[in-house]
Coordinates of C-alpha atoms and ligand atoms in Angstrom, one line a residue:
M14 CA 14.0 5.6 -30.7
E15 CA 12.7 8.3 -28.4
V16 CA 10.2 9.4 -30.9
K17 CA 8.9 5.9 -31.4
V18 CA 8.6 5.4 -27.6
R19 CA 6.5 8.6 -27.3
Q20 CA 4.4 7.6 -30.3
I21 CA 3.6 4.2 -28.8
M22 CA 2.9 5.7 -25.4
D23 CA 0.5 8.1 -27.0
Q24 CA -1.3 5.6 -29.2
H25 CA -1.8 2.8 -26.7
F26 CA -1.6 4.3 -23.3
G27 CA -2.7 7.9 -23.9
F28 CA -0.3 9.2 -21.2
L29 CA 0.8 12.7 -21.9
D30 CA 4.1 12.4 -20.1
F31 CA 6.3 10.0 -18.1
K32 CA 6.0 9.6 -14.4
M33 CA 9.2 10.2 -12.5
G34 CA 11.9 7.6 -13.4
Q35 CA 9.9 5.9 -16.1
E36 CA 11.8 7.4 -19.0
Q37 CA 15.2 6.6 -17.6
I38 CA 14.2 3.0 -16.9
I39 CA 12.7 2.5 -20.3
D40 CA 15.8 4.0 -21.9
S41 CA 18.1 1.8 -19.9
I42 CA 16.2 -1.3 -21.0
L43 CA 16.1 -0.2 -24.6
H44 CA 19.9 0.2 -24.4
S45 CA 20.0 -3.6 -23.6
R46 CA 21.0 -3.1 -20.0
D47 CA 19.8 -5.2 -17.2
T48 CA 17.8 -2.9 -15.1
L49 CA 16.4 -2.8 -11.6
G50 CA 13.6 -0.3 -11.0
I51 CA 12.6 0.5 -7.4
M52 CA 9.5 2.7 -7.3
P53 CA 6.8 3.1 -4.8
T54 CA 3.4 1.5 -5.3
G55 CA 1.5 3.4 -8.0
G56 CA 4.8 4.8 -9.4
G57 CA 4.0 3.2 -12.7
K58 CA 6.3 0.2 -12.9
S59 CA 4.2 -1.7 -15.4
L60 CA 4.7 0.8 -18.2
C61 CA 8.5 0.4 -17.6
Y62 CA 8.4 -3.0 -19.1
Q63 CA 5.2 -2.8 -21.2
L64 CA 6.6 0.0 -23.4
P65 CA 10.0 -1.7 -24.1
A66 CA 8.1 -4.9 -24.9
L67 CA 6.3 -3.0 -27.6
V68 CA 9.4 -1.4 -29.0
L69 CA 11.7 -4.4 -28.9
P70 CA 11.4 -7.1 -31.5
G71 CA 10.0 -10.4 -30.3
L72 CA 8.3 -11.4 -27.1
A73 CA 8.6 -10.1 -23.6
L74 CA 8.0 -12.5 -20.8
V75 CA 6.6 -11.0 -17.6
I76 CA 7.0 -13.0 -14.4
S77 CA 4.4 -12.0 -11.9
P78 CA 3.4 -13.6 -8.6
L79 CA -0.4 -13.4 -8.8
I80 CA -2.8 -15.2 -11.0
A81 CA -5.7 -12.9 -10.3
L82 CA -3.6 -9.9 -11.2
M83 CA -2.3 -11.3 -14.5
K84 CA -5.8 -11.5 -15.9
D85 CA -6.5 -7.9 -15.1
Q86 CA -3.3 -6.7 -16.6
V87 CA -3.8 -8.7 -19.7
D88 CA -7.4 -7.5 -20.0
A89 CA -6.2 -3.9 -19.7
L90 CA -3.5 -4.4 -22.3
N91 CA -5.9 -6.0 -24.8
D92 CA -8.3 -3.1 -24.2
Q93 CA -5.4 -0.8 -25.2
G94 CA -5.0 -2.7 -28.5
I95 CA -2.0 -4.6 -27.4
N96 CA -1.6 -8.4 -28.0
A97 CA -0.9 -10.0 -24.7
S98 CA -1.8 -13.1 -22.8
Y99 CA -1.0 -15.1 -19.7
I100 CA -0.2 -18.6 -18.8
N101 CA -0.9 -20.0 -15.4
S102 CA -2.5 -23.0 -13.7
S103 CA -6.0 -21.8 -14.4
L104 CA -5.7 -22.8 -18.1
N105 CA -6.5 -26.3 -19.5
H106 CA -4.2 -28.2 -21.8
S107 CA -5.6 -27.0 -25.1
E108 CA -5.8 -23.3 -24.0
L109 CA -2.2 -23.6 -22.9
Y110 CA -1.0 -25.1 -26.2
N111 CA -3.0 -22.6 -28.2
R112 CA -1.4 -19.7 -26.4
L113 CA 2.1 -21.1 -26.7
D114 CA 1.5 -21.7 -30.3
K115 CA 0.4 -18.1 -30.9
A116 CA 3.4 -17.0 -28.9
R117 CA 5.7 -19.0 -31.1
R118 CA 4.1 -17.5 -34.2
G119 CA 4.9 -14.0 -32.8
Y120 CA 1.3 -13.0 -32.2
Y121 CA 1.9 -11.7 -28.6
K122 CA 4.1 -8.9 -27.5
L123 CA 3.8 -9.8 -23.8
L124 CA 3.3 -13.1 -22.1
Y125 CA 2.7 -13.2 -18.4
V126 CA 3.6 -16.3 -16.4
A127 CA 3.6 -17.3 -12.7
P128 CA 7.1 -18.2 -11.4
E129 CA 6.0 -21.8 -10.6
R130 CA 5.7 -22.4 -14.3
L131 CA 9.4 -22.2 -14.7
E132 CA 9.8 -25.2 -12.5
S133 CA 8.1 -27.4 -15.0
E134 CA 10.6 -28.8 -17.6
N135 CA 7.9 -29.3 -20.0
F136 CA 7.1 -25.7 -20.1
T137 CA 10.6 -24.4 -20.1
D138 CA 11.4 -26.6 -23.0
L139 CA 8.7 -24.9 -24.9
L140 CA 10.0 -21.5 -23.8
Q141 CA 13.4 -22.3 -25.2
E142 CA 11.9 -22.0 -28.7
L143 CA 10.5 -18.5 -28.1
P144 CA 12.6 -15.5 -29.2
L145 CA 12.6 -13.6 -25.9
S146 CA 13.5 -9.9 -26.1
L147 CA 13.0 -9.2 -22.4
V148 CA 12.3 -10.9 -19.2
A149 CA 10.6 -8.6 -16.7
V150 CA 10.3 -9.8 -13.1
D151 CA 7.6 -7.9 -11.3
E152 CA 7.4 -7.8 -7.5
A153 CA 11.0 -8.9 -7.6
H154 CA 11.4 -8.6 -3.8
C155 CA 9.6 -12.0 -3.6
V156 CA 13.0 -13.5 -4.3
S157 CA 14.4 -12.3 -1.0
Q158 CA 13.9 -13.9 2.4
W159 CA 14.3 -10.5 3.8
G160 CA 11.3 -9.2 2.0
H161 CA 7.9 -9.8 3.4
D162 CA 6.4 -11.8 0.5
F163 CA 9.1 -14.4 0.0
R164 CA 8.1 -16.9 -2.7
P165 CA 10.5 -19.9 -3.0
S166 CA 9.6 -20.3 -6.7
Y167 CA 11.3 -17.0 -7.4
L168 CA 14.6 -18.6 -6.6
G169 CA 14.4 -20.6 -9.8
I170 CA 14.2 -17.6 -12.1
G171 CA 17.9 -16.9 -12.1
A172 CA 18.9 -20.4 -13.1
W173 CA 16.2 -20.6 -15.7
I174 CA 17.4 -17.3 -17.4
S175 CA 21.0 -18.6 -17.6
S176 CA 19.7 -21.8 -19.2
L177 CA 18.3 -19.9 -22.2
P178 CA 20.1 -20.3 -25.5
Q179 CA 20.2 -16.6 -25.8
R180 CA 20.2 -14.3 -22.8
P181 CA 17.4 -11.7 -23.0
I182 CA 17.5 -8.3 -21.3
V183 CA 16.4 -8.8 -17.7
A184 CA 14.5 -6.1 -15.8
A185 CA 13.3 -6.4 -12.3
F186 CA 10.8 -4.2 -10.4
T187 CA 9.8 -3.8 -6.8
A188 CA 8.5 -1.3 -4.3
T189 CA 10.6 -2.7 -1.5
A190 CA 14.0 -1.2 -1.4
T191 CA 15.9 -2.0 1.7
P192 CA 19.6 -2.5 0.7
R193 CA 19.5 -6.1 1.7
V194 CA 16.5 -6.9 -0.6
E195 CA 18.1 -5.0 -3.4
E196 CA 21.3 -7.0 -3.0
D197 CA 19.3 -10.2 -3.0
I198 CA 17.4 -9.3 -6.2
I199 CA 20.6 -8.6 -8.1
K200 CA 22.4 -11.7 -6.9
L201 CA 19.5 -14.2 -7.0
L202 CA 18.1 -13.1 -10.3
G203 CA 21.6 -12.9 -11.7
L204 CA 21.3 -9.4 -13.1
E205 CA 24.4 -8.5 -15.1
Q206 CA 25.9 -5.1 -14.3
P207 CA 22.4 -3.8 -13.7
V208 CA 21.5 -0.1 -13.8
V209 CA 19.6 0.6 -10.6
F210 CA 17.0 3.3 -10.4
I211 CA 15.5 4.3 -7.1
N212 CA 12.7 6.7 -7.1
S213 CA 11.6 8.8 -4.2
F214 CA 9.1 6.9 -2.0
D215 CA 7.1 10.1 -1.6
R216 CA 3.4 9.8 -2.5
P217 CA 2.4 13.4 -2.5
N218 CA -1.3 12.6 -3.0
L219 CA -1.6 10.5 0.1
Y220 CA -2.9 12.3 3.2
F221 CA -1.6 10.5 6.3
S222 CA -3.2 10.7 9.7
V223 CA -3.0 8.8 13.0
H224 CA -5.9 8.9 15.5
K225 CA -5.2 7.7 19.0
G226 CA -7.7 6.5 21.5
V227 CA -10.7 7.1 19.3
D228 CA -13.7 4.8 19.3
R229 CA -12.9 2.8 16.2
S230 CA -16.4 1.8 15.1
S231 CA -17.9 5.2 15.4
F232 CA -14.9 6.7 13.6
I233 CA -15.3 4.3 10.7
N234 CA -19.0 4.7 10.7
R235 CA -18.7 8.4 10.4
Y236 CA -16.0 8.4 7.8
L237 CA -17.9 6.1 5.6
K238 CA -21.1 8.2 5.9
E239 CA -19.1 11.3 5.0
H240 CA -17.5 9.6 2.0
P241 CA -20.3 7.4 0.5
D242 CA -18.7 7.2 -2.9
Y243 CA -15.2 6.3 -1.8
P244 CA -14.0 2.7 -2.5
G245 CA -11.6 1.8 0.2
I246 CA -9.9 -0.9 2.4
I247 CA -10.0 -1.4 6.1
Y248 CA -7.2 -3.5 7.4
A249 CA -7.5 -5.3 10.8
A250 CA -5.0 -7.4 12.6
T251 CA -6.8 -10.7 12.9
R252 CA -9.4 -12.8 11.1
K253 CA -11.7 -12.4 14.0
E254 CA -11.6 -8.7 13.9
V255 CA -12.2 -8.7 10.2
D256 CA -15.3 -10.9 10.7
S257 CA -16.7 -8.6 13.3
L258 CA -15.8 -5.5 11.3
F259 CA -17.6 -7.0 8.3
D260 CA -20.7 -7.8 10.3
E261 CA -20.8 -4.4 11.7
L262 CA -20.4 -2.7 8.3
T263 CA -23.1 -4.8 6.8
K264 CA -25.4 -4.2 9.7
Q265 CA -24.9 -0.5 9.2
G266 CA -25.9 -0.9 5.6
F267 CA -22.6 -0.3 3.9
S268 CA -21.7 -2.2 0.8
A269 CA -18.8 -4.3 2.1
G270 CA -16.8 -7.4 1.5
K271 CA -14.2 -9.3 3.5
Y272 CA -11.0 -11.1 2.9
H273 CA -8.8 -13.3 5.1
A274 CA -7.0 -16.6 4.9
G275 CA -9.8 -18.3 6.8
L276 CA -12.3 -18.0 4.0
S277 CA -12.7 -20.4 1.1
N278 CA -11.0 -19.6 -2.2
A279 CA -14.3 -19.1 -3.8
E280 CA -15.5 -16.6 -1.1
R281 CA -12.3 -14.7 -1.3
S282 CA -12.2 -14.3 -5.0
C283 CA -15.9 -13.5 -5.1
Y284 CA -15.4 -10.5 -2.7
Q285 CA -12.2 -9.5 -4.4
E286 CA -13.8 -9.4 -7.8
A287 CA -16.8 -7.4 -6.5
F288 CA -14.4 -4.9 -5.0
I289 CA -12.3 -4.6 -8.1
Y290 CA -15.4 -4.2 -10.2
D291 CA -16.8 -1.4 -7.9
Q292 CA -19.7 -3.6 -6.9
I293 CA -18.8 -3.2 -3.3
K294 CA -17.3 -0.1 -1.8
V295 CA -15.5 -1.3 1.3
M296 CA -13.2 -4.2 1.9
A297 CA -12.5 -5.4 5.4
A298 CA -9.3 -7.5 5.3
T299 CA -6.3 -8.9 7.0
N300 CA -2.9 -8.2 5.4
A301 CA -3.5 -11.3 3.3
F302 CA -5.4 -9.0 1.0
G303 CA -3.5 -6.9 -1.4
L304 CA -0.2 -8.0 -2.9
G305 CA -0.7 -6.7 -6.3
I306 CA -4.2 -5.3 -6.0
D307 CA -4.0 -2.9 -8.9
K308 CA -7.3 -1.2 -8.4
S309 CA -6.3 2.4 -9.0
N310 CA -9.2 4.3 -7.4
V311 CA -8.9 3.2 -3.8
R312 CA -9.7 6.4 -2.0
F313 CA -8.8 5.4 1.5
V314 CA -7.0 2.8 3.5
I315 CA -7.9 2.7 7.1
H316 CA -5.9 0.6 9.5
H317 CA -8.1 -0.5 12.3
N318 CA -5.0 -1.8 14.1
M319 CA -1.4 -0.7 14.0
P320 CA 0.6 -3.1 11.7
R321 CA 3.8 -4.6 12.8
H322 CA 6.2 -2.4 11.0
L323 CA 6.4 0.6 8.6
E324 CA 7.3 -1.6 5.6
A325 CA 3.9 -3.3 6.0
Y326 CA 2.1 -0.1 6.8
Y327 CA 3.5 1.9 3.8
Q328 CA 2.8 -1.0 1.5
E329 CA -0.8 -1.4 2.7
A330 CA -1.6 2.3 3.0
G331 CA 0.1 2.7 -0.4
R332 CA -2.7 0.8 -2.1
A333 CA -4.7 4.1 -1.8
G334 CA -4.5 6.6 -4.6
R335 CA -2.5 4.7 -7.2
D336 CA -4.2 7.0 -9.8
G337 CA -2.4 10.0 -8.3
Q338 CA -5.7 11.5 -7.0
E339 CA -5.9 12.5 -3.3
A340 CA -6.6 9.6 -0.9
D341 CA -6.6 9.1 2.9
C342 CA -4.3 6.9 4.8
I343 CA -5.7 6.7 8.3
L344 CA -4.3 4.7 11.2
L345 CA -6.5 4.1 14.3
Y346 CA -4.1 3.4 17.1
Q347 CA -4.8 1.7 20.4
A348 CA -2.2 0.7 22.9
Q349 CA -3.5 -2.9 22.8
D350 CA -2.3 -3.1 19.2
I351 CA 1.2 -3.4 20.6
L352 CA 0.3 -6.5 22.5
I353 CA -1.2 -8.2 19.5
Q354 CA 2.0 -7.5 17.5
K355 CA 4.2 -8.7 20.3
F356 CA 2.2 -11.9 20.5
L357 CA 2.6 -12.4 16.8
I358 CA 6.4 -11.9 17.0
E359 CA 6.7 -14.3 19.9
Q360 CA 4.6 -16.9 18.1
G361 CA 6.8 -16.8 15.0
I362 CA 9.8 -19.1 14.7
L363 CA 12.5 -16.5 14.6
S364 CA 16.1 -16.5 15.6
P365 CA 16.9 -14.4 18.6
S366 CA 18.6 -11.7 16.5
R367 CA 15.7 -11.6 14.1
K368 CA 13.3 -11.3 16.9
E369 CA 15.3 -8.4 18.3
M370 CA 15.1 -6.7 14.9
E371 CA 11.4 -7.2 14.8
Y372 CA 11.0 -5.6 18.1
A373 CA 13.1 -2.6 17.0
K374 CA 10.9 -2.2 13.9
L375 CA 7.8 -2.5 16.0
Q376 CA 9.1 0.4 18.2
D377 CA 9.6 2.5 15.1
M378 CA 6.0 1.8 14.1
I379 CA 4.8 2.8 17.6
D380 CA 6.8 6.0 17.4
Y381 CA 5.1 6.8 14.1
C382 CA 1.8 6.6 15.9
H383 CA 3.0 9.0 18.5
T384 CA 5.1 11.6 16.8
S385 CA 3.7 15.0 16.5
H386 CA 6.1 15.9 13.7
C387 CA 5.4 15.5 10.0
L388 CA 4.3 11.9 9.3
R389 CA 5.5 11.9 5.7
K390 CA 8.9 13.0 6.8
Y391 CA 9.0 10.3 9.4
I392 CA 8.1 7.6 6.8
L393 CA 10.5 8.8 4.2
E394 CA 13.4 9.1 6.6
Y395 CA 12.6 5.6 7.8
F396 CA 13.1 4.4 4.3
G397 CA 16.4 6.2 4.1
E398 CA 15.5 9.3 2.1
G399 CA 17.4 12.5 2.9
G400 CA 16.6 16.1 2.4
V401 CA 12.9 15.7 3.3
P402 CA 11.3 19.1 4.2
E403 CA 10.3 19.6 7.8
H404 CA 6.6 20.0 6.9
C405 CA 4.8 18.5 4.0
Q406 CA 1.5 20.4 4.6
Q407 CA -0.3 17.2 3.4
C408 CA -0.5 15.1 6.6
A409 CA -2.6 15.5 9.7
N410 CA 0.4 16.5 11.7
C411 CA 1.2 19.4 9.4
M412 CA -2.3 20.6 9.2
E413 CA -4.5 22.4 11.7
R414 CA -4.3 20.8 15.0
E415 CA -5.6 21.1 18.5
L416 CA -3.2 22.0 21.3
R417 CA -3.3 19.9 24.4
D418 CA -1.4 20.7 27.6
I419 CA -0.4 17.4 29.2
T420 CA 2.0 18.8 31.8
I421 CA 0.1 17.7 34.8
E422 CA -0.5 14.2 33.5
A423 CA 3.1 13.9 32.5
Q424 CA 4.2 15.0 36.0
K425 CA 2.0 12.3 37.6
I426 CA 3.4 9.6 35.3
F427 CA 7.0 10.7 35.7
S428 CA 6.9 10.7 39.5
C429 CA 5.2 7.4 39.6
I430 CA 7.9 5.9 37.4
V431 CA 10.6 7.3 39.7
R432 CA 8.8 5.9 42.8
M433 CA 8.7 2.5 41.0
K434 CA 12.4 2.8 40.7
Q435 CA 12.3 2.9 36.8
A436 CA 12.2 -0.8 36.6
Y437 CA 8.7 -1.7 35.2
G438 CA 6.7 -1.6 32.0
S439 CA 4.0 0.7 30.9
K440 CA 1.2 -1.7 31.8
L441 CA 2.1 -1.9 35.4
I442 CA 2.9 1.8 35.7
A443 CA -0.5 2.6 34.2
S444 CA -2.2 0.1 36.6
V445 CA -0.6 1.8 39.6
L446 CA -1.7 5.2 38.4
K447 CA -5.1 3.9 37.8
G448 CA -5.2 2.4 41.3
S449 CA -5.7 -1.2 40.3
K450 CA -6.0 -3.8 43.0
Q451 CA -4.0 -6.4 41.1
K452 CA -2.3 -9.0 43.2
R453 CA 1.1 -8.1 41.8
I454 CA 0.7 -4.4 42.8
I455 CA -0.2 -5.2 46.3
E456 CA 2.6 -7.7 46.6
L457 CA 5.1 -5.1 45.4
G458 CA 3.7 -2.6 47.8
F459 CA 2.9 -0.1 45.1
D460 CA -0.5 0.5 46.5
R461 CA 1.2 2.5 49.3
L462 CA 3.0 4.9 46.8
S463 CA 1.8 8.5 46.9
T464 CA 1.1 8.2 43.1
Y465 CA -1.2 5.2 43.5
G466 CA -4.6 5.9 42.0
I467 CA -3.8 9.6 41.1
M468 CA -5.1 9.0 37.5
S469 CA -8.1 6.9 38.4
E470 CA -10.4 9.1 36.2
L471 CA -8.7 7.7 33.1
S472 CA -8.8 4.2 31.6
T473 CA -5.6 2.1 31.9
A474 CA -5.4 2.0 28.1
S475 CA -5.4 5.8 27.8
I476 CA -2.7 6.1 30.5
I477 CA -0.7 3.7 28.4
D478 CA -1.4 5.9 25.4
L479 CA 0.0 8.9 27.3
I480 CA 3.1 6.9 28.3
N481 CA 3.7 6.0 24.6
L482 CA 3.1 9.6 23.6
L483 CA 5.7 10.8 26.1
A484 CA 8.0 8.1 24.8
A485 CA 7.6 9.2 21.2
E486 CA 8.3 12.8 22.3
D487 CA 11.5 11.5 24.0
Y488 CA 10.5 12.3 27.6
L489 CA 10.5 8.6 28.4
S490 CA 12.5 5.7 27.0
I491 CA 11.1 2.3 26.5
S492 CA 13.6 -0.6 26.2
S493 CA 13.0 -3.1 23.5
G494 CA 12.5 -6.8 24.0
K495 CA 9.7 -8.9 25.4
Y496 CA 9.5 -7.0 28.8
P497 CA 10.2 -3.4 28.0
V498 CA 11.0 -1.2 30.9
V499 CA 10.1 2.5 31.0
T500 CA 12.6 5.0 32.2
L501 CA 12.9 8.8 32.3
T502 CA 15.1 10.6 29.8
P503 CA 16.9 13.9 30.7
R504 CA 14.1 15.8 29.1
A505 CA 11.6 14.7 31.7
R506 CA 13.5 16.3 34.7
P507 CA 12.6 20.0 34.0
V508 CA 9.0 19.0 33.6
L509 CA 9.0 17.1 36.9
R510 CA 10.5 20.2 38.6
S511 CA 7.8 22.4 37.0
Q512 CA 10.3 24.3 35.0
E513 CA 8.9 23.3 31.6
Q514 CA 5.5 22.5 30.2
I515 CA 4.5 19.9 27.7
I516 CA 2.0 21.2 25.1
L517 CA 1.4 18.8 22.2
S518 CA -0.6 19.5 19.1
L519 CA -2.9 16.6 18.1
P520 CA -4.6 16.1 14.7
K521 CA -8.2 17.0 14.0
I522 CA -10.5 14.4 12.5
P523 CA -10.6 14.7 8.7
Q524 CA -13.4 16.7 7.1
A525 CA -15.7 15.4 4.4
A526 CA -14.5 16.0 0.9
A527 CA -16.4 18.2 -1.5
P528 CA -19.2 16.3 -3.3
E529 CA -18.3 15.2 -6.8
S530 CA -19.8 17.1 -9.8
N531 CA -22.8 15.8 -11.7
L532 CA -20.8 15.5 -14.8
F533 CA -18.2 13.3 -13.1
E534 CA -21.0 11.1 -11.8
A535 CA -22.5 10.9 -15.3
L536 CA -19.2 9.9 -16.8
R537 CA -18.7 7.3 -14.1
E538 CA -22.1 5.9 -14.8
L539 CA -21.2 5.5 -18.5
R540 CA -17.9 3.9 -17.6
L541 CA -19.7 1.4 -15.4
Q542 CA -22.1 0.5 -18.2
I543 CA -19.2 0.0 -20.6
A544 CA -17.3 -2.0 -18.1
R545 CA -20.2 -4.3 -17.5
Q546 CA -20.6 -4.9 -21.3
Q547 CA -16.9 -5.6 -21.7
G548 CA -16.5 -7.6 -18.6
L549 CA -13.7 -5.3 -17.4
P550 CA -13.1 -3.5 -14.1
P551 CA -14.3 0.1 -14.5
Y552 CA -10.8 1.6 -13.9
V553 CA -9.5 -0.5 -16.8
V554 CA -11.8 1.4 -19.1
F555 CA -10.6 4.7 -17.8
P556 CA -9.2 5.5 -14.4
D557 CA -10.9 8.1 -12.2
I558 CA -8.3 10.7 -12.9
T559 CA -9.1 10.6 -16.6
L560 CA -12.8 11.1 -15.9
R561 CA -12.0 13.9 -13.5
E562 CA -9.9 15.6 -16.2
M563 CA -12.7 15.3 -18.7
A564 CA -15.1 16.9 -16.2
T565 CA -12.6 19.7 -15.6
Y566 CA -11.5 20.5 -19.1
L567 CA -14.7 19.6 -20.9
P568 CA -13.2 18.5 -24.2
Q569 CA -15.6 19.0 -27.1
D570 CA -14.0 17.1 -29.9
R571 CA -11.5 14.3 -30.7
E572 CA -8.5 16.5 -30.7
A573 CA -9.3 18.0 -27.3
M574 CA -10.2 14.5 -26.0
L575 CA -6.8 13.1 -27.0
K576 CA -5.2 15.8 -24.8
I577 CA -6.8 14.2 -21.7
N578 CA -4.4 12.1 -19.7
G579 CA -5.2 8.5 -20.2
V580 CA -7.1 8.8 -23.5
G581 CA -4.9 7.3 -26.3
Q582 CA -6.0 6.8 -29.9
V583 CA -7.0 3.2 -29.3
K584 CA -9.2 4.1 -26.4
F585 CA -10.6 7.0 -28.2
E586 CA -11.7 4.8 -31.1
R587 CA -13.4 2.5 -28.7
Y588 CA -15.1 4.8 -26.2
G589 CA -14.3 8.4 -27.1
E590 CA -17.5 9.4 -28.8
Q591 CA -19.8 8.1 -26.1
F592 CA -17.9 10.2 -23.5
L593 CA -17.9 13.2 -25.8
D594 CA -21.7 12.9 -26.1
I595 CA -22.2 13.2 -22.4
I596 CA -19.8 16.1 -22.1
R597 CA -21.4 18.0 -24.9
R598 CA -24.8 17.5 -23.5
Y599 CA -23.6 18.7 -20.1
T600 CA -21.9 21.8 -21.5
K601 CA -25.0 22.9 -23.5
Ligands
LIG10 P1 3.0 0.1 -9.8 O1 3.1 -1.2 -10.5 O2 4.3 0.8 -9.8 O3 2.4 0.1 -8.5 P2 1.2 0.7 -12.0 O4 2.1 0.3 -13.1 O5 0.1 -0.2 -11.6 O6 2.1 1.1 -10.7 O7 0.7 2.2 -12.3 C1 -0.1 2.9 -11.4 C2 -1.1 3.8 -12.1 O8 -0.4 4.8 -12.8 C3 -1.9 3.1 -13.2 O9 -3.3 3.5 -13.1 C4 -1.3 3.6 -14.5 O10 -2.2 3.6 -15.5 C5 -0.9 5.0 -14.2 N1 0.3 5.4 -15.0 C6 1.4 4.8 -15.2 N2 2.3 5.5 -16.0 C7 1.6 6.7 -16.2 C8 2.0 7.9 -16.9 N3 3.1 8.1 -17.5 N4 1.0 8.9 -16.9 C9 -0.1 8.8 -16.2 N5 -0.5 7.7 -15.6 C10 0.3 6.7 -15.5
LIG11 MG1 2.7 -3.2 -10.2
LIG12 ZN1 3.5 16.5 7.0

């Protein structure tokens, strides 16, 4: 069995080895066990059901939430010489019956369907006749109300499976692993004594950084100029911000698209296609963009605003570098972001306890923006991983930093808070330090405090940033809830008495990456031509990492080419010689 699995992987996928966890998951499925695979984005979940589908007799049904994604996955499979198809609402009647007929005759190994399909009796009747080996539920967290992408139609999957004349193996996959979601997946999909695999959430190729109080447009402008070849996503909090970001990018001459719920379907899919097919480089988007964006060569994800919680942040940032190559995850933080998120929480119809939870998660997100310790460690510990090393040496907080002594500013802030009786929020404290003439400040008599206006040289926003920084470093504590109150912690006292200093190290702005080699560029050009001819996204032909390996190892013949990660026999027959030609010419 193991030999056969390796052989199929070699022939159709061209992968030299499994990624972490894949082998165990595949093995578990092939031993007819229900299986739940929890792996980070880019961890390689698809292979975990695609490979068993090829090994097992009969048809594997893949339930996947996104129509756009299905087509890409199926195109990619077909290009690897695998018979696969999809069924969703974009098909007309005759296409539908044609595909079902082929499925019945055993032509396909994989059939992708949207969960809504299972609600139509017509369709499920037809499915009853198909010999299903495996049902794979992708993005399985959609079944849980505790997840962030709840899809009611996922709730029907469990009942449908138990209605089948013969129960297939059921495998579920997700990147969201809170215990509550995991429990829901097992219960609601009706997994039977499942084997659960949880992989580390670490994404070693992602470089995390947080930049506080920088001017966002000039930061983005500079970053894009320094990385002209990088495809990437810029997430903003609101439609309005996406629109103005998009206008700004286009005005600056960058090749950009935009995506948010306020655009028409046609506009959205037009920009999305252009992005996936490498016709535009940068996508400005709200969080509506992304569930299941499989583009593997996203080189950066910039958050123009802080998202509401780390689950959302890690999922969005995690869309960078799925190919395992280095990628940047940059968060541009401003104190005002907190207000936007609080507003969104208040607006939602949430029970009081749920609201409280949202506020607590928001505070964790804010702390991420302010910590001066390893960002990767912070994230992994948030997701419950233990034994994470103190420093990853692959995030802005672990790398070279600038030291900043904020003792004097801290003393001013602390003494102002004490004089205000530790009973107010950061905004009011900052306004007093700034010396604002707000009515409320005058009414409360705070304009007569000795600390009134002692930080007038700073903006209120940057004073708030300092307060948050001191909170993240545990000198201040900020209560949760709608009107958080800032108080001193015991750590603040020695600073206030000038017995201790506060020296923080802050990240440097990332440097431009080395330019790509000529050969890599030439290979990329060829890939683009082929992709256009075939009507495929370029990364489906070969991912960046495969081209980069070609440019590094310079294979000269078929045998050497097959040793490149991502070149299987099928792909070699299709494209190998053309790529070899270029490499040979280059090495001459
Ligand atoms: P996920 O669904 O977990 O986010 P994907 O299945 O989309 O991840 O895989 C992410 C990327 O990793 C894809 O580009 C895929 O081709 C690649 N990949 C998957 N398995 C392997 C492997 N064993 N070796 C090399 N690359 C792999
Ligand atoms: Mg996936
Ligand atoms: Zn680190």
